CSV table of C-alpha atoms in Angstrom, one decimal:
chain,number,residue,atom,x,y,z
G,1,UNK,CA,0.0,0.0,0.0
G,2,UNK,CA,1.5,3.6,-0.7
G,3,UNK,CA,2.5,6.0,1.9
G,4,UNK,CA,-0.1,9.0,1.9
G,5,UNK,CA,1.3,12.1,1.2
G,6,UNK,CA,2.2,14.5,4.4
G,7,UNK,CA,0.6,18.0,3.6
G,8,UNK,CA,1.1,21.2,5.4
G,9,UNK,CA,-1.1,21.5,8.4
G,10,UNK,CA,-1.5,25.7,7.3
G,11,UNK,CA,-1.8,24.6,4.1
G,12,UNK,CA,-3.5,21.2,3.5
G,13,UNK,CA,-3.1,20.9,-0.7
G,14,UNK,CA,0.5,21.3,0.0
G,15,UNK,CA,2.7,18.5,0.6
G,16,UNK,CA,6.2,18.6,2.1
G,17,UNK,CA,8.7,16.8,3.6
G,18,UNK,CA,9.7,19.3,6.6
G,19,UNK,CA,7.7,19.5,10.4
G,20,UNK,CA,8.2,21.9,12.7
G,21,UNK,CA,10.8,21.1,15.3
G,22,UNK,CA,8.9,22.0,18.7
G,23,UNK,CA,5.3,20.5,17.7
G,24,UNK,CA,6.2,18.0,14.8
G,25,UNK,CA,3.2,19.1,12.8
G,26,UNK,CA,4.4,19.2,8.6
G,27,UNK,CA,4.8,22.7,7.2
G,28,UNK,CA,5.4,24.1,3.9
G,29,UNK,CA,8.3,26.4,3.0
G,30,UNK,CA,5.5,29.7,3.0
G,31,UNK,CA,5.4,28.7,7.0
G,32,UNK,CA,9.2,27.4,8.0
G,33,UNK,CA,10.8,30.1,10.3
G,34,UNK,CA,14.2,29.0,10.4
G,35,UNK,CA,15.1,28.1,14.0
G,36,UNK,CA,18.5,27.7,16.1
G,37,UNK,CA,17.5,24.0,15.2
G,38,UNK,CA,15.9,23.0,12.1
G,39,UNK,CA,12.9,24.7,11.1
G,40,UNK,CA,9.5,26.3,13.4
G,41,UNK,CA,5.9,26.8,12.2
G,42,UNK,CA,4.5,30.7,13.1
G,43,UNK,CA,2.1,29.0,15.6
G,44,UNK,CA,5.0,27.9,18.3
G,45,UNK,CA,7.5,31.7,17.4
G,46,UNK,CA,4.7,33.6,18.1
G,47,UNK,CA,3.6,31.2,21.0
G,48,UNK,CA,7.2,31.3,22.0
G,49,UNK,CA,7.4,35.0,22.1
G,50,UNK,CA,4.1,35.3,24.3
G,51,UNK,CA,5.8,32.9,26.7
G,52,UNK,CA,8.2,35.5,27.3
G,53,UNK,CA,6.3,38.6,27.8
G,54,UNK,CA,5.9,38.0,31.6
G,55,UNK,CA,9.6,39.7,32.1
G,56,UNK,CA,9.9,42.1,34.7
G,57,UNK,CA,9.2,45.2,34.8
G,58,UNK,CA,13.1,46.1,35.1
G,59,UNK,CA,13.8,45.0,31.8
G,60,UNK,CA,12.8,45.6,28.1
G,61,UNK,CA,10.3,43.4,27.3
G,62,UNK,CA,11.4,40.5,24.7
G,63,UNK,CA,11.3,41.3,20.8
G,64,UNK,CA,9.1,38.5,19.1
G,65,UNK,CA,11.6,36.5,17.3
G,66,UNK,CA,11.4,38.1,13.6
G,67,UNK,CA,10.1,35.2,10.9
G,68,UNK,CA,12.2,34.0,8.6
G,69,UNK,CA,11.9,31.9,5.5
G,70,UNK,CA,13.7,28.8,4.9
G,71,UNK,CA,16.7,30.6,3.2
G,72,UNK,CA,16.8,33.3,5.6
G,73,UNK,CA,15.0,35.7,3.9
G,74,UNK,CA,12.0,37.8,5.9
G,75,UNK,CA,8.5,36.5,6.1
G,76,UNK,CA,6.2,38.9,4.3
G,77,UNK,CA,2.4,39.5,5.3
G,78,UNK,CA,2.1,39.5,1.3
G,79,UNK,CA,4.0,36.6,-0.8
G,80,UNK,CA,3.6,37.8,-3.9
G,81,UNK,CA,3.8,41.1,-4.1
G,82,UNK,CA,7.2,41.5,-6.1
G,83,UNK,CA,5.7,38.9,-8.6
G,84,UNK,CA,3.0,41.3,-8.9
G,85,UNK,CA,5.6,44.2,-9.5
G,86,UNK,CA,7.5,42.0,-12.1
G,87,UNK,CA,3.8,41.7,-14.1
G,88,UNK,CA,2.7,44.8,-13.8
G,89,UNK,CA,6.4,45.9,-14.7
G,90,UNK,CA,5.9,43.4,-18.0
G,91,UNK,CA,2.7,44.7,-19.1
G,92,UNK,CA,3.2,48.4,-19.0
G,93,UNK,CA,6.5,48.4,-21.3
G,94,UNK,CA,4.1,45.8,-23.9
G,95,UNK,CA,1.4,48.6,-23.5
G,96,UNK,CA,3.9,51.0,-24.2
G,97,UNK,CA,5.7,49.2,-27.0
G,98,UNK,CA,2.7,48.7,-28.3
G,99,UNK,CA,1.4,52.4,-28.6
G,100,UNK,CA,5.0,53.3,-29.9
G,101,UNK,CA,5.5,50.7,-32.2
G,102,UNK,CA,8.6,49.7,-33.7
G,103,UNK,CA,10.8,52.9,-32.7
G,104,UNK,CA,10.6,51.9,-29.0
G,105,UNK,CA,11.4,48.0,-29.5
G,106,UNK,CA,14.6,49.1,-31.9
G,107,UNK,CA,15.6,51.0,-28.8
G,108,UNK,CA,14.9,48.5,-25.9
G,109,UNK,CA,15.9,45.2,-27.4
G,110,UNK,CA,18.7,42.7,-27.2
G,111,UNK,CA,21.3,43.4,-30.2
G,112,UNK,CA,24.8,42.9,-30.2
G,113,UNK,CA,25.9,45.3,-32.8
G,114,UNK,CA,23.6,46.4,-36.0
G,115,UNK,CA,23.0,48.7,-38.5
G,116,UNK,CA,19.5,50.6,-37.4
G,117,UNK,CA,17.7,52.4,-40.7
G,118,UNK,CA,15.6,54.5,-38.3
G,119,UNK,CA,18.6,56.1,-36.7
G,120,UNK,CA,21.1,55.8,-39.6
G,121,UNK,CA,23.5,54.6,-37.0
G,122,UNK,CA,25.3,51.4,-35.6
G,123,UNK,CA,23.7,50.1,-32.2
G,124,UNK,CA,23.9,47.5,-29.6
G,125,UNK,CA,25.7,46.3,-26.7
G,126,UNK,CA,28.5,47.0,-28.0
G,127,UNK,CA,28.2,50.4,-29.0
G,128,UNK,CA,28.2,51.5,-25.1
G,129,UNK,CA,24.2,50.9,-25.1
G,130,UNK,CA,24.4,48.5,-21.8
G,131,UNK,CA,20.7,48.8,-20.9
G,132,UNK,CA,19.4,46.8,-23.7
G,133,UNK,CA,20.7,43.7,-21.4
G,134,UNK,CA,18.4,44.7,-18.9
G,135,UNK,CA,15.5,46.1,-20.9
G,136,UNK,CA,15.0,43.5,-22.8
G,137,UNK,CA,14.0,41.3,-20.5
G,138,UNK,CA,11.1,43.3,-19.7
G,139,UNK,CA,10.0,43.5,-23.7
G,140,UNK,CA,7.5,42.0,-25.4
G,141,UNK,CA,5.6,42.3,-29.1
G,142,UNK,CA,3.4,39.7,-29.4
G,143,UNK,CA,0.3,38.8,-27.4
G,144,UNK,CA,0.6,35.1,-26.9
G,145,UNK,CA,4.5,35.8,-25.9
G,146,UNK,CA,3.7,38.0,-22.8
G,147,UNK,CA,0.9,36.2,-22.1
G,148,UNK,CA,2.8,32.9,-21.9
G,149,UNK,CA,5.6,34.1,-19.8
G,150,UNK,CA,3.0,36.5,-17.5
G,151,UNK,CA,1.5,33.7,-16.6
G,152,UNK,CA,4.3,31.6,-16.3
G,153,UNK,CA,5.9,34.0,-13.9
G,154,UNK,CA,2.8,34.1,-12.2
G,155,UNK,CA,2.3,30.4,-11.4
G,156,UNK,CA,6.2,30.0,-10.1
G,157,UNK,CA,7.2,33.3,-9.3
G,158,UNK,CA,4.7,33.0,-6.4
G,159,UNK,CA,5.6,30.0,-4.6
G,160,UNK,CA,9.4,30.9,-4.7
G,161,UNK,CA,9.1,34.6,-3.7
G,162,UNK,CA,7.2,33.1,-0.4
G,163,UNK,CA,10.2,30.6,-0.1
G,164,UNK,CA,12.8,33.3,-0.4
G,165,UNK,CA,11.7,36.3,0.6
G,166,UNK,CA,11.9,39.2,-1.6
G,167,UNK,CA,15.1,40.5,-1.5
G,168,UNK,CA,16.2,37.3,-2.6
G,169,UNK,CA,13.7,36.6,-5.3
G,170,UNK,CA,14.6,40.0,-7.3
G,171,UNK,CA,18.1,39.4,-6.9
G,172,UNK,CA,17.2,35.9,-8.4
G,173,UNK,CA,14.8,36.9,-10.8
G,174,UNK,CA,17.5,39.6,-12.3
G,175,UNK,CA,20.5,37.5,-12.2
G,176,UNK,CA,18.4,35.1,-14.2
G,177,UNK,CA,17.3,37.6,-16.8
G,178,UNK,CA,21.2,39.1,-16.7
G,179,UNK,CA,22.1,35.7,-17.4
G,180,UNK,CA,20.1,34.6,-20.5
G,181,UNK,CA,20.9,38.3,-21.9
G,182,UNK,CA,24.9,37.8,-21.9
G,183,UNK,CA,25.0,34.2,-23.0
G,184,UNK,CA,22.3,35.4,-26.2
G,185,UNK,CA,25.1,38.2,-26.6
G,186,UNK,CA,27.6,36.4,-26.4
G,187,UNK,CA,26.6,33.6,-28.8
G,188,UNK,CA,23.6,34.6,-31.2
G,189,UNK,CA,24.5,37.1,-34.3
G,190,UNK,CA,25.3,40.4,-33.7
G,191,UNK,CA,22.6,41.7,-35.7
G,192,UNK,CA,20.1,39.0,-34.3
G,193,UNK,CA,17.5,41.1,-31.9
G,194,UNK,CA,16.1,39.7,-28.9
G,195,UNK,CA,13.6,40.4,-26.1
G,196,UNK,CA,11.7,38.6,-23.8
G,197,UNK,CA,11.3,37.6,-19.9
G,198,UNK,CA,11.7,33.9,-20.9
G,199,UNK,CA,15.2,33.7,-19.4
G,200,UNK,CA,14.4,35.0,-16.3
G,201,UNK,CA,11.2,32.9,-16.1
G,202,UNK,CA,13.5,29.7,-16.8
G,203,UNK,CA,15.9,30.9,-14.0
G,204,UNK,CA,12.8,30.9,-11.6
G,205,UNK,CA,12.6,27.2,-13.1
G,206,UNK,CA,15.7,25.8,-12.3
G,207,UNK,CA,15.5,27.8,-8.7
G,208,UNK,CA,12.4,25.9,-8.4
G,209,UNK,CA,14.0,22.4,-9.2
G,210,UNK,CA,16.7,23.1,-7.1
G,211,UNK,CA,14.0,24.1,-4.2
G,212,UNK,CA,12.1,21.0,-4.9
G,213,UNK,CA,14.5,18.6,-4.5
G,214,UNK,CA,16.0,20.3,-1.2
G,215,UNK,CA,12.6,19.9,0.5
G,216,UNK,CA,12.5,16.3,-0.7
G,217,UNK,CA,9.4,16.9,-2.8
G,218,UNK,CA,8.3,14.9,-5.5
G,219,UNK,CA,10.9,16.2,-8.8
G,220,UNK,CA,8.8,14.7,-11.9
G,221,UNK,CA,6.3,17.3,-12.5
G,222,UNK,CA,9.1,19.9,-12.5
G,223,UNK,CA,11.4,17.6,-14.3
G,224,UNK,CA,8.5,17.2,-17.0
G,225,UNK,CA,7.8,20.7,-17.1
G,226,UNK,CA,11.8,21.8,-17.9
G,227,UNK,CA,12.3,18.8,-20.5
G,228,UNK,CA,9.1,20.0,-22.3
G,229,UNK,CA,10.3,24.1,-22.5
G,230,UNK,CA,13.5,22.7,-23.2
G,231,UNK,CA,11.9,20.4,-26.2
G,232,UNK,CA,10.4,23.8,-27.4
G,233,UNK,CA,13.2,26.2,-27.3
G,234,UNK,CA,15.4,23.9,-29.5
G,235,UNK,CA,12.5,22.8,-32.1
G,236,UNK,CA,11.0,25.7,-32.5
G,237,UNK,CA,12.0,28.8,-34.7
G,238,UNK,CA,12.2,32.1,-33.6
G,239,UNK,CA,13.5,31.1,-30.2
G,240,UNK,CA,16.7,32.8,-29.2
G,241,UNK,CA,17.4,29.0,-27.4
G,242,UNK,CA,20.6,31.1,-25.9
G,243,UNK,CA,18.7,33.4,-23.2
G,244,UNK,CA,16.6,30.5,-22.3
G,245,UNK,CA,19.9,28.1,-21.4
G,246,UNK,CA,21.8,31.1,-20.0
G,247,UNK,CA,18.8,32.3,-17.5
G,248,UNK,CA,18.7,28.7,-16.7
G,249,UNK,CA,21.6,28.2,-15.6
G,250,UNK,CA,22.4,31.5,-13.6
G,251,UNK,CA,19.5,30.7,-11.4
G,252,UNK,CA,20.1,27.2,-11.3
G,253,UNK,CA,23.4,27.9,-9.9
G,254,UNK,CA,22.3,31.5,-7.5
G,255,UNK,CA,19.2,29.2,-6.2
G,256,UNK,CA,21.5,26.3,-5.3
G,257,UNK,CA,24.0,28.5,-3.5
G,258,UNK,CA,20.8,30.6,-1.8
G,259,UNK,CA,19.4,26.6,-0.5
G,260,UNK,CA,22.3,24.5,0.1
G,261,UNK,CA,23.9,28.0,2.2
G,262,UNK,CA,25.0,26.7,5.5
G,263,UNK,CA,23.2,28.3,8.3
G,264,UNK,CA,26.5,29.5,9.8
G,265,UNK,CA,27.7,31.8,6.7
G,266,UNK,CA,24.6,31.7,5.0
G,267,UNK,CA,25.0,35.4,4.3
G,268,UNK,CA,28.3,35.1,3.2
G,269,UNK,CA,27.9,32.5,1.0
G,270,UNK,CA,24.4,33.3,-0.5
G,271,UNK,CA,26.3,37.0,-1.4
G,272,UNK,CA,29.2,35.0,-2.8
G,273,UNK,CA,27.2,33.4,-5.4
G,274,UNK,CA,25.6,36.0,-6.9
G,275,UNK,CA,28.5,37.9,-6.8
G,276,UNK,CA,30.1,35.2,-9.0
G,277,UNK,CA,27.2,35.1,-11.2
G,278,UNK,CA,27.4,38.4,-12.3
G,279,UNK,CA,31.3,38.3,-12.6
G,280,UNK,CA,30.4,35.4,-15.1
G,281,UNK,CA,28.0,37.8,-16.5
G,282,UNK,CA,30.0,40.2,-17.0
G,283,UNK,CA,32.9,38.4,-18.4
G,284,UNK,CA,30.8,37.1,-21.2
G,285,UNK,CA,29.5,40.6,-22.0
G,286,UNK,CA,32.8,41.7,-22.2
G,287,UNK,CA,34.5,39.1,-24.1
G,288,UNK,CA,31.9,39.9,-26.9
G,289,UNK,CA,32.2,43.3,-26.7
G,290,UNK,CA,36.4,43.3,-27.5
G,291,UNK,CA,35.3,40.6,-29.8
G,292,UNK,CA,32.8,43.2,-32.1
G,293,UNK,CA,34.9,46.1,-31.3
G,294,UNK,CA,38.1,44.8,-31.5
C-alpha cells in the first residue's frame, strides 16, 4: 500500500517533507521560520514570544523572534507582491511598445551590434548601449508571448518569492534575466535582436528544481515541465534557445547557492554566489564586446 502524502497543516493541498521542530506538525516552506534548530511553524515563534512577555518590569520586554523563511529571507504578510511588480512591470513596457510601435522595441531590445535604418546609426551592446541587457527582459511584441511568460511567472514566481523572501527573489529573478541576456550576446548574431522575460522565467525554473529537490518533494512534475520548455526552445523557430539556457543556468546555480547555504555563513555564501554570477555575467559581456569592437 502507498504512503499517503504529508501536507502542510496551514496549508492542506501542499505536501512537504519538513515538520516543525517543537510540535512535529508538517509545514510548507510559505510557513518554516528557520530556528537555532531546524525549522519552526509561526504557531510555536509567536507562542514562544508570548511565553516570554511576563519579564519584569526592570527590563525591556522580549522582541518577538522576527520570521524568517527557509533561506533566511524575511517572512512577508504579502508573498507575492514583487511577482505582482514584475507583471505589472511586463505589461506596461508591452502597452507601451505597443502604442509606440517599432521605434521603441529598436531602442529596448537585445542586439549585439547592428546597423539601425531609423537612426542611420550602428547600435547595440557594443556600442556603449548597456541597458538593452536589462531592458530587454522586460520587452515583449506579441500577445501570446507575454501572455505565456506573465503567466508563467505568475504560477512560479509566487511560490518561490514566499520561499525566499523578496530581496532574494529580485536578486534571483535579475541574475536570471542578466544571465540569458549575456550568453544570447555572447553567442547569437550580432545583428540577431532579442527580447523577452523567458530567461528570467526559466531561471525561476531551475530555482524551483533546485527548491524542490532540497525539501525532498516529488521532482517529476518539474522535471516534465523543464524537458518540455526545453523540447520547445530547440524545435522551434524564432526562439533565441541562448537566453533560455543562459537564464537557466544563472538561477540554477544562484538558487543552489541561496538553499544548500549553511546556516553558519549563509550570508556570506548566499552573497558570494551572486557575486560570481554576475562576474560570469560580466565576463561574457565583455569578451563579446572586444570581440565586435576589437
Amino acid at each position: 500500500m502507498e504512503d499517503q502524502a504529508v501536507c502542510c497543516y496551514r496549508h492542506p493541498q501542499r505536501e512537504t517533507g519538513i515538520s516543525c521542530t517543537r510540535c512535529e506538525r508538517p509545514i510548507c516552506p510559505e510557513c518554516m521560520i528557520s530556528a537555532s534548530v531546524g525549522f519552526q511553524c509561526p504557531e510555536c515563534v509567536s507562542g514562544r514570544a508570548s511565553a516570554g512577555s511576563g519579564a519584569s518590569a526592570a527590563g525591556p520586554p522580549p522582541r518577538a523572534a522576527q520570521p524568517r523563511t527557509l533561506v533566511g529571507g524575511t517572512m512577508a504578510s504579502d508573498p507575492r507582491l514583487i511577482t505582482k511588480i514584475l507583471v505589472a512591470i511586463n505589461i506596461a513596457v508591452w502597452l507601451a511598445a505597443l502604442s509606440a510601435g517599432d521605434r521603441l522595441v529598436n531602442d529596448l531590445d537585445l542586439v549585439g551590434r547592428a546597423y539601425d535604418p531609423g537612426t542611420v546609426q550602428i547600435v547595440g551592446v557594443a556600442e556603449g548601449q548597456w541597458w538593452r541587457l536589462v531592458t530587454s527582459v522586460f520587452l515583449h511584441q506579441q500577445l501570446m508571448h507575454i501572455a505565456f511568460n506573465m503567466l508563467s511567472l505568475w504560477w512560479i514566481g509566487g511560490p518561490l518569492e514566499a520561499a525566499l523572501g523578496r530581496v532574494r527573489f529580485i536578486v534571483l529573478y535579475m541574475l536570471s534575466g542578466l544571465g540569458g541576456s549575456a550568453l544570447s550576446y555572447l553567442l547569437a548574431a550580432q545583428n540577431q535582436p532579442s527580447l523577452g522575460a523567458s530567461g528570467a522565467i526559466f531561471g525561476l525554473l531551475g530555482a524551483t528544481a533546485v527548491l524542490m529537490r532540497r525539501l525532498n518533494y516529488d521532482m517529476r512534475p518539474v522535471i516534465a515541465l523543464l524537458a518540455l520548455n526545453l523540447l520547445f526552445t530547440f524545435t522551434w523557430s524564432g526562439i533565441a534557445w541562448q537566453a533560455h539556457v543562459g537564464g537557466l543556468v544563472a538561477g540554477t546555480v544562484v538558487a543552489y547557492g541561496m538553499v544548500h547555504a549553511p546556516r553558519e555563513k549563509r550570508a556570506l555564501v548566499q552573497r558570494g554566489t551572486c557575486v560570481l554570477v554576475l562576474l560570469a555575467i560580466v565576463a561574457m559581456v565583455w569578451i563579446r564586446t572586444v570581440q565586435l569592437t576589437g
